[in-house]
Amino acid sequence: MKAKQIRLATRPNGMPTYETFKWTEETVADPAQGEVVLKSLYASVDPYMRGRMNDRKSYVEPYEVGEVIAGGVIAEVVMTNSTQFEVGDIVIGNLGWATHQIAHEDSLRKIDPSKGPLTNHLGILGMPGITAYFGLLDIGKPAAGETVVVSGAAGAVGTVVGQIAKIVGAKVVGIAGTEEKISYLKHELQFDEVVNYKSENFQEELKAACADGVDVYYDNVGGTVSDAVLRLINKYARIPVCGQIALYNLEKPDLGVRVQPNLLVNSALMKGFIVSDYGAHFEEAITDLAKWLKEGKLQSKETVLEGFEKLPEAFLGLFKGDNIGKYLVKIAEPSE
Ligand SMILES: NC(=O)c1ccc[n+]([C@@H]2O[C@H](COP(=O)([O-])OP(=O)(O)OC[C@H]3O[C@@H](n4cnc5c(N)ncnc54)[C@H](OP(=O)(O)O)[C@@H]3O)[C@@H](O)[C@H]2O)c1
């Protein structure tokens, strides 16, 4: 069986481009004991993958130049030499950007398709949803009536953060970069206020939106957006630091403002976290998220491009704001 792969061609300096990737075609071997052959159905593009393109120590290993790009993938078992998986099983794992590939049974988890749309397992019921859940509830700890600000509000994590904050009874202020996103957050997700960080009067508009100050700031982007929010924090504010996408493609470090005096005088807590810190508790998050989805208290939003060859376009699009909700690429239909 022939398969296509997308590999890291070269380490980007600054913003990645199409030249960051290269395509190959190889034959997939027969699976050894404990292995299966997979057909990829959906692949996730995620901002953290940009960090893996640097040759720098982080919480995940860098990709090697020439290596197949790996990320969250939903796939179907098409050949098996494993006692754990049958042909036709739908699985999820940290897998390669490849149309077909071999994987070891230990690296896969079976998905129950009756739990809802497959794609939700890469989005609201997967890594981004779980990240939103723990960052907000365990670190942000919002109370009813408090003001929660979320940046990257229209993205995979941000849409879930804002909706959970509404469930808790908080006032939700979203920050996003296009009018389409602002309209979606206001009218579909019922965020209380939404501000465009690209507006010339961003700081004033944000201040007006946060009339009672900021009790929780869920930081997905960092940079000048976060500088603006931090000027508005209240006493005992909580600031879960989830992502810093505004900084991922900088060619030189950005020193920004020093935040400690502001944290000090407000007795505020700022805490970074990685979703895997909560690995032992993922099922608790998935159970609550699935329940809220079923009850209609949460909505899932996804932007899906069709075709394996669209993976680089989708990945690059994360840094241009092309997506609303979880950004995915559909690679193939499941077999009948
Ligand atoms: N800590 C963890 O374990 C963990 C887990 C998952 C994700 N994260 C982080 O959480 C953040 C959100 O991830 P996601 O998967 O939900 O991505 P996402 O929000 O679905 O997609 C990225 C969005 O970021 C915004 N953006 C891009 N460049 C920006 C810039 N320079 N300044 C401000 N906004 C910018 C764009 O929206 P606009 O149109 O609004 O600009 C874009 O649509 C990322 O920083 C990611 O690294 C962390």
Tab-separated table of C-alpha atoms and ligand atoms in Angstrom:
chain	number	residue	atom	x	y	z
A	1	MET	CA	0.000	0.000	0.000
A	2	LYS	CA	1.363	3.452	-0.974
A	3	ALA	CA	0.960	6.339	1.478
A	4	LYS	CA	1.683	10.074	1.366
A	5	GLN	CA	3.458	11.842	4.214
A	6	ILE	CA	4.129	15.481	5.100
A	7	ARG	CA	7.510	16.067	6.743
A	8	LEU	CA	9.412	18.961	8.267
A	9	ALA	CA	11.617	20.179	5.399
A	10	THR	CA	13.437	22.886	7.316
A	11	ARG	CA	13.187	24.666	10.684
A	12	PRO	CA	11.340	27.975	10.208
A	13	ASN	CA	12.917	31.184	11.405
A	14	GLY	CA	9.910	33.361	12.218
A	15	MET	CA	6.628	32.609	10.461
A	16	PRO	CA	6.515	29.141	8.831
A	17	THR	CA	5.711	28.957	5.096
A	18	TYR	CA	4.834	26.208	2.595
A	19	GLU	CA	8.606	25.646	2.229
A	20	THR	CA	8.632	24.464	5.853
A	21	PHE	CA	7.011	21.230	4.618
A	22	LYS	CA	7.892	18.529	2.136
A	23	TRP	CA	5.781	15.707	0.684
A	24	THR	CA	6.920	12.115	0.317
A	25	GLU	CA	5.314	8.878	-0.828
A	26	GLU	CA	6.295	5.535	0.651
A	27	THR	CA	5.025	1.985	0.798
A	28	VAL	CA	3.461	0.930	4.098
A	29	ALA	CA	4.945	-2.338	5.346
A	30	ASP	CA	2.896	-5.169	6.876
A	31	PRO	CA	2.210	-4.659	10.587
A	32	ALA	CA	4.463	-6.523	13.034
A	33	GLN	CA	3.084	-8.181	16.187
A	34	GLY	CA	1.170	-5.559	18.231
A	35	GLU	CA	0.879	-3.164	15.291
A	36	VAL	CA	-1.941	-2.014	13.011
A	37	VAL	CA	-2.158	-0.215	9.672
A	38	LEU	CA	-4.251	2.942	9.867
A	39	LYS	CA	-6.084	5.063	7.320
A	40	SER	CA	-6.149	8.691	8.525
A	41	LEU	CA	-9.587	10.312	8.651
A	42	TYR	CA	-9.083	13.665	10.390
A	43	ALA	CA	-5.951	15.513	11.510
A	44	SER	CA	-5.737	18.378	13.944
A	45	VAL	CA	-3.568	21.455	13.486
A	46	ASP	CA	-2.489	23.027	16.775
A	47	PRO	CA	-0.417	26.092	17.670
A	48	TYR	CA	1.932	24.060	19.945
A	49	MET	CA	3.193	22.239	16.829
A	50	ARG	CA	5.001	25.456	15.895
A	51	GLY	CA	7.132	25.059	19.037
A	52	ARG	CA	8.101	21.543	17.959
A	53	MET	CA	9.587	22.965	14.764
A	54	ASN	CA	12.277	24.763	16.804
A	55	ASP	CA	15.376	22.934	17.920
A	56	ARG	CA	14.732	23.919	21.532
A	57	LYS	CA	13.941	21.964	24.660
A	58	SER	CA	10.279	22.248	25.651
A	59	TYR	CA	7.580	20.069	27.157
A	60	VAL	CA	7.447	18.031	23.918
A	61	GLU	CA	10.427	16.879	21.837
A	62	PRO	CA	11.238	18.925	18.724
A	63	TYR	CA	10.475	17.357	15.333
A	64	GLU	CA	13.625	16.263	13.545
A	65	VAL	CA	14.200	17.767	10.110
A	66	GLY	CA	12.899	15.166	7.646
A	67	GLU	CA	10.570	13.603	10.230
A	68	VAL	CA	6.853	13.162	9.478
A	69	ILE	CA	4.924	15.925	11.286
A	70	ALA	CA	2.966	14.387	14.164
A	71	GLY	CA	-0.159	15.585	15.925
A	72	GLY	CA	-3.655	14.551	16.926
A	73	VAL	CA	-5.146	12.231	14.281
A	74	ILE	CA	-8.339	10.154	14.097
A	75	ALA	CA	-7.866	7.050	11.962
A	76	GLU	CA	-9.465	3.761	10.984
A	77	VAL	CA	-7.797	0.388	11.436
A	78	VAL	CA	-7.500	-1.193	7.960
A	79	MET	CA	-5.146	-4.086	8.806
A	80	THR	CA	-4.364	-5.571	12.199
A	81	ASN	CA	-1.748	-7.677	13.889
A	82	SER	CA	-2.992	-6.674	17.337
A	83	THR	CA	-5.317	-8.472	19.720
A	84	GLN	CA	-6.619	-5.072	20.947
A	85	PHE	CA	-7.866	-3.637	17.641
A	86	GLU	CA	-10.057	-4.994	14.869
A	87	VAL	CA	-10.357	-3.856	11.274
A	88	GLY	CA	-12.910	-1.006	11.208
A	89	ASP	CA	-12.098	0.317	14.700
A	90	ILE	CA	-11.824	4.111	14.859
A	91	VAL	CA	-8.880	5.260	16.966
A	92	ILE	CA	-7.180	8.455	18.086
A	93	GLY	CA	-3.519	9.047	18.794
A	94	ASN	CA	-0.518	11.266	18.345
A	95	LEU	CA	0.137	10.129	14.795
A	96	GLY	CA	1.867	11.235	11.634
A	97	TRP	CA	0.559	13.508	8.915
A	98	ALA	CA	0.218	10.562	6.544
A	99	THR	CA	-2.645	9.118	4.522
A	100	HIS	CA	-1.839	5.631	5.880
A	101	GLN	CA	0.676	4.525	8.515
A	102	ILE	CA	1.690	1.788	10.884
A	103	ALA	CA	1.135	2.376	14.598
A	104	HIS	CA	1.735	0.362	17.740
A	105	GLU	CA	-1.356	-0.627	19.725
A	106	ASP	CA	0.014	1.114	22.859
A	107	SER	CA	-0.110	4.515	21.132
A	108	LEU	CA	-3.831	4.311	20.262
A	109	ARG	CA	-7.140	4.766	22.038
A	110	LYS	CA	-10.425	3.471	20.626
A	111	ILE	CA	-13.175	6.039	20.002
A	112	ASP	CA	-16.796	5.173	20.590
A	113	PRO	CA	-18.528	6.740	17.522
A	114	SER	CA	-21.887	6.650	19.355
A	115	LYS	CA	-20.625	9.410	21.724
A	116	GLY	CA	-21.050	12.047	19.012
A	117	PRO	CA	-19.314	13.336	15.924
A	118	LEU	CA	-15.803	11.926	15.532
A	119	THR	CA	-14.262	15.357	15.126
A	120	ASN	CA	-15.344	16.387	18.640
A	121	HIS	CA	-12.631	14.063	19.967
A	122	LEU	CA	-9.981	16.386	18.514
A	123	GLY	CA	-11.865	19.486	19.672
A	124	ILE	CA	-14.372	20.096	22.421
A	125	LEU	CA	-14.102	16.550	23.864
A	126	GLY	CA	-10.373	16.331	23.153
A	127	MET	CA	-7.201	18.193	24.010
A	128	PRO	CA	-8.486	21.769	23.467
A	129	GLY	CA	-11.706	21.209	25.433
A	130	ILE	CA	-9.840	19.595	28.300
A	131	THR	CA	-7.331	22.470	28.299
A	132	ALA	CA	-10.156	24.993	28.537
A	133	TYR	CA	-11.836	23.034	31.335
A	134	PHE	CA	-8.863	22.696	33.696
A	135	GLY	CA	-7.237	26.055	32.980
A	136	LEU	CA	-10.474	27.873	33.703
A	137	LEU	CA	-11.924	25.815	36.543
A	138	ASP	CA	-8.787	24.721	38.388
A	139	ILE	CA	-6.678	27.885	38.018
A	140	GLY	CA	-9.155	30.618	37.045
A	141	LYS	CA	-11.814	29.452	39.536
A	142	PRO	CA	-14.474	31.912	38.303
A	143	ALA	CA	-17.441	32.696	40.545
A	144	ALA	CA	-20.915	33.812	39.463
A	145	GLY	CA	-20.971	37.537	38.755
A	146	GLU	CA	-17.217	37.830	38.262
A	147	THR	CA	-15.724	39.094	34.994
A	148	VAL	CA	-13.805	36.514	32.935
A	149	VAL	CA	-11.775	37.778	29.980
A	150	VAL	CA	-10.545	35.271	27.400
A	151	SER	CA	-8.173	36.059	24.532
A	152	GLY	CA	-8.060	33.896	21.411
A	153	ALA	CA	-11.765	33.772	22.237
A	154	ALA	CA	-13.017	32.402	18.905
A	155	GLY	CA	-10.518	29.530	18.758
A	156	ALA	CA	-10.656	25.897	19.845
A	157	VAL	CA	-9.778	26.598	23.486
A	158	GLY	CA	-11.276	30.096	23.741
A	159	THR	CA	-14.798	29.159	22.586
A	160	VAL	CA	-14.960	26.478	25.290
A	161	VAL	CA	-13.488	28.723	28.009
A	162	GLY	CA	-16.102	31.408	27.398
A	163	GLN	CA	-18.984	28.927	27.345
A	164	ILE	CA	-17.891	27.239	30.590
A	165	ALA	CA	-17.544	30.659	32.218
A	166	LYS	CA	-21.158	31.370	31.178
A	167	ILE	CA	-22.272	28.053	32.713
A	168	VAL	CA	-20.639	29.162	35.981
A	169	GLY	CA	-22.587	32.443	35.799
A	170	ALA	CA	-19.687	34.781	35.116
A	171	LYS	CA	-19.742	37.817	32.841
A	172	VAL	CA	-17.691	36.845	29.772
A	173	VAL	CA	-15.596	39.246	27.725
A	174	GLY	CA	-13.996	37.762	24.608
A	175	ILE	CA	-11.091	39.155	22.607
A	176	ALA	CA	-10.757	38.154	18.937
A	177	GLY	CA	-9.369	39.475	15.665
A	178	THR	CA	-12.166	39.618	13.061
A	179	GLU	CA	-15.687	41.022	12.890
A	180	GLU	CA	-17.028	37.596	11.827
A	181	LYS	CA	-15.608	36.077	15.020
A	182	ILE	CA	-16.977	38.915	17.129
A	183	SER	CA	-20.443	38.441	15.685
A	184	TYR	CA	-20.241	34.656	16.243
A	185	LEU	CA	-19.202	35.026	19.893
A	186	LYS	CA	-21.843	37.652	20.641
A	187	HIS	CA	-24.798	36.177	18.787
A	188	GLU	CA	-24.187	32.423	18.747
A	189	LEU	CA	-22.323	31.886	22.019
A	190	GLN	CA	-23.916	34.795	23.903
A	191	PHE	CA	-20.669	36.248	25.231
A	192	ASP	CA	-21.540	39.425	27.140
A	193	GLU	CA	-18.947	41.607	25.427
A	194	VAL	CA	-16.475	40.990	22.610
A	195	VAL	CA	-13.608	43.299	21.664
A	196	ASN	CA	-11.473	43.296	18.509
A	197	TYR	CA	-7.803	43.504	19.507
A	198	LYS	CA	-7.002	44.936	16.057
A	199	SER	CA	-9.136	48.036	16.750
A	200	GLU	CA	-7.193	51.305	17.112
A	201	ASN	CA	-9.012	51.947	20.398
A	202	PHE	CA	-8.578	48.422	21.752
A	203	GLN	CA	-7.479	49.467	25.265
A	204	GLU	CA	-10.411	51.881	25.726
A	205	GLU	CA	-12.920	49.421	24.258
A	206	LEU	CA	-11.626	46.685	26.537
A	207	LYS	CA	-11.870	48.964	29.559
A	208	ALA	CA	-15.460	49.849	28.666
A	209	ALA	CA	-16.288	46.138	28.222
A	210	CYS	CA	-14.809	45.305	31.646
A	211	ALA	CA	-16.705	47.946	33.619
A	212	ASP	CA	-16.085	46.061	36.901
A	213	GLY	CA	-12.461	45.192	36.138
A	214	VAL	CA	-11.110	41.695	35.443
A	215	ASP	CA	-11.317	38.836	37.953
A	216	VAL	CA	-10.086	36.040	35.666
A	217	TYR	CA	-7.946	36.481	32.568
A	218	TYR	CA	-7.583	33.262	30.524
A	219	ASP	CA	-4.501	34.077	28.460
A	220	ASN	CA	-4.313	32.286	25.101
A	221	VAL	CA	-2.235	34.803	23.180
A	222	GLY	CA	0.174	36.879	25.314
A	223	GLY	CA	1.900	39.952	23.811
A	224	THR	CA	0.268	43.367	23.746
A	225	VAL	CA	-3.249	41.901	24.071
A	226	SER	CA	-2.349	40.495	27.472
A	227	ASP	CA	-0.557	43.699	28.478
A	228	ALA	CA	-3.853	45.531	27.891
A	229	VAL	CA	-5.884	43.066	29.986
A	230	LEU	CA	-3.409	42.987	32.861
A	231	ARG	CA	-3.815	46.765	33.322
A	232	LEU	CA	-7.445	46.088	34.307
A	233	ILE	CA	-7.141	43.275	36.853
A	234	ASN	CA	-8.933	43.375	40.183
A	235	LYS	CA	-7.664	42.418	43.616
A	236	TYR	CA	-7.201	38.599	43.831
A	237	ALA	CA	-7.403	38.192	40.034
A	238	ARG	CA	-6.460	34.756	38.634
A	239	ILE	CA	-4.603	34.471	35.337
A	240	PRO	CA	-4.242	30.990	33.805
A	241	VAL	CA	-1.463	31.258	31.192
A	242	CYS	CA	-2.511	28.763	28.551
A	243	GLY	CA	-0.836	29.979	25.351
A	244	GLN	CA	1.280	32.776	23.909
A	245	ILE	CA	0.543	32.485	20.194
A	246	ALA	CA	1.422	36.140	19.589
A	247	LEU	CA	5.036	35.253	20.422
A	248	TYR	CA	5.496	31.882	18.662
A	249	ASN	CA	6.802	33.316	15.384
A	250	LEU	CA	8.892	36.202	16.696
A	251	GLU	CA	12.449	36.234	15.433
A	252	LYS	CA	13.711	38.056	18.525
A	253	PRO	CA	12.453	37.685	22.119
A	254	ASP	CA	9.832	40.241	23.125
A	255	LEU	CA	10.478	41.618	26.609
A	256	GLY	CA	7.155	43.437	26.985
A	257	VAL	CA	6.070	45.040	30.231
A	258	ARG	CA	7.096	43.740	33.658
A	259	VAL	CA	3.981	42.312	35.288
A	260	GLN	CA	5.170	41.606	38.827
A	261	PRO	CA	4.297	45.041	40.346
A	262	ASN	CA	0.741	44.720	39.035
A	263	LEU	CA	0.413	41.156	40.382
A	264	LEU	CA	1.856	42.268	43.712
A	265	VAL	CA	-0.434	45.231	44.368
A	266	ASN	CA	-3.477	43.160	43.350
A	267	SER	CA	-2.507	39.993	45.271
A	268	ALA	CA	-3.061	38.299	41.893
A	269	LEU	CA	-2.155	34.776	40.805
A	270	MET	CA	-0.622	34.103	37.373
A	271	LYS	CA	0.007	30.437	36.627
A	272	GLY	CA	1.200	28.623	33.519
A	273	PHE	CA	0.026	25.083	32.834
A	274	ILE	CA	0.170	22.325	30.244
A	275	VAL	CA	-2.923	20.185	29.755
A	276	SER	CA	-0.919	17.020	30.407
A	277	ASP	CA	-0.457	18.249	34.021
A	278	TYR	CA	-4.042	17.011	34.422
A	279	GLY	CA	-3.495	13.681	32.643
A	280	ALA	CA	-4.839	11.648	35.550
A	281	HIS	CA	-8.124	13.600	35.490
A	282	PHE	CA	-8.963	13.802	31.767
A	283	GLU	CA	-12.018	11.542	32.128
A	284	GLU	CA	-13.607	13.964	34.643
A	285	ALA	CA	-13.317	16.790	32.124
A	286	ILE	CA	-14.617	14.694	29.218
A	287	THR	CA	-17.610	13.529	31.282
A	288	ASP	CA	-18.622	17.099	32.171
A	289	LEU	CA	-17.979	18.463	28.683
A	290	ALA	CA	-20.004	15.633	27.071
A	291	LYS	CA	-22.853	16.201	29.532
A	292	TRP	CA	-22.946	19.958	28.853
A	293	LEU	CA	-22.868	19.287	25.109
A	294	LYS	CA	-25.803	16.896	25.418
A	295	GLU	CA	-27.738	19.390	27.551
A	296	GLY	CA	-27.154	22.118	24.949
A	297	LYS	CA	-25.130	24.230	27.406
A	298	LEU	CA	-22.049	23.938	25.176
A	299	GLN	CA	-21.819	24.244	21.409
A	300	SER	CA	-19.030	22.707	19.354
A	301	LYS	CA	-17.581	24.809	16.558
A	302	GLU	CA	-15.130	23.490	13.975
A	303	THR	CA	-13.518	24.759	10.789
A	304	VAL	CA	-12.759	21.779	8.528
A	305	LEU	CA	-10.689	21.863	5.336
A	306	GLU	CA	-11.027	18.891	2.975
A	307	GLY	CA	-8.016	17.011	1.640
A	308	PHE	CA	-4.730	15.709	2.998
A	309	GLU	CA	-2.812	18.295	0.965
A	310	LYS	CA	-4.562	21.099	2.926
A	311	LEU	CA	-2.706	20.332	6.173
A	312	PRO	CA	0.039	22.964	5.716
A	313	GLU	CA	-2.563	25.565	4.692
A	314	ALA	CA	-4.585	24.868	7.824
A	315	PHE	CA	-1.518	24.945	10.070
A	316	LEU	CA	-0.325	28.271	8.616
A	317	GLY	CA	-3.883	29.590	8.907
A	318	LEU	CA	-3.779	29.301	12.709
A	319	PHE	CA	-1.363	32.235	12.756
A	320	LYS	CA	-3.501	34.302	10.383
A	321	GLY	CA	-6.728	33.704	12.287
A	322	ASP	CA	-8.394	31.641	9.512
A	323	ASN	CA	-10.341	29.389	11.907
A	324	ILE	CA	-13.397	29.725	14.102
A	325	GLY	CA	-13.398	26.995	16.739
A	326	LYS	CA	-11.267	23.882	16.274
A	327	TYR	CA	-9.248	23.796	13.043
A	328	LEU	CA	-9.172	20.343	11.377
A	329	VAL	CA	-8.431	18.709	8.060
A	330	LYS	CA	-10.570	15.883	6.726
A	331	ILE	CA	-8.379	13.313	5.015
A	332	ALA	CA	-10.777	10.463	4.209
A	333	GLU	CA	-14.260	9.120	4.906
A	334	PRO	CA	-14.557	6.153	7.273
A	335	SER	CA	-15.334	2.913	5.377
A	336	GLU	CA	-18.958	1.756	5.353
B	1	LIG	N1	-1.308	24.967	27.826
B	1	LIG	C1	-1.761	23.982	27.071
B	1	LIG	O1	-1.697	22.799	27.422
B	1	LIG	C2	-2.389	24.325	25.762
B	1	LIG	C3	-3.202	23.391	25.091
B	1	LIG	C4	-3.838	23.785	23.897
B	1	LIG	C5	-3.613	25.073	23.387
B	1	LIG	N2	-2.781	25.908	24.058
B	1	LIG	C6	-2.559	27.280	23.572
B	1	LIG	O2	-3.807	27.937	23.613
B	1	LIG	C7	-3.869	28.909	22.573
B	1	LIG	C8	-5.108	28.638	21.724
B	1	LIG	O3	-4.954	27.368	21.087
B	1	LIG	P1	-6.079	26.813	20.112
B	1	LIG	O4	-5.745	25.438	19.767
B	1	LIG	O5	-7.393	27.116	20.705
B	1	LIG	O6	-5.859	27.724	18.804
B	1	LIG	P2	-6.963	28.604	18.109
B	1	LIG	O7	-7.316	29.708	19.053
B	1	LIG	O8	-8.043	27.740	17.579
B	1	LIG	O9	-6.213	29.208	16.841
B	1	LIG	C9	-5.305	30.203	16.928
B	1	LIG	C10	-5.985	31.600	16.940
B	1	LIG	O10	-5.087	32.498	17.567
B	1	LIG	C11	-5.315	33.790	17.103
B	1	LIG	N3	-4.020	34.430	16.829
B	1	LIG	C12	-3.096	34.056	15.918
B	1	LIG	N4	-2.032	34.885	15.965
B	1	LIG	C13	-2.315	35.815	16.916
B	1	LIG	C14	-1.625	36.951	17.420
B	1	LIG	N5	-0.404	37.302	16.939
B	1	LIG	N6	-2.205	37.679	18.403
B	1	LIG	C15	-3.420	37.342	18.883
B	1	LIG	N7	-4.130	36.279	18.444
B	1	LIG	C16	-3.584	35.542	17.477
B	1	LIG	C17	-6.135	33.684	15.805
B	1	LIG	O11	-7.415	34.222	16.045
B	1	LIG	P3	-7.717	35.823	15.824
B	1	LIG	O12	-8.403	35.927	14.489
B	1	LIG	O13	-8.585	36.151	16.976
B	1	LIG	O14	-6.388	36.516	15.816
B	1	LIG	C18	-6.217	32.183	15.568
B	1	LIG	O15	-7.421	31.794	14.984
B	1	LIG	C19	-2.565	28.796	21.796
B	1	LIG	O16	-1.669	29.792	22.263
B	1	LIG	C20	-2.057	27.422	22.146
B	1	LIG	O17	-0.673	27.320	22.042
B	1	LIG	C21	-2.179	25.551	25.219
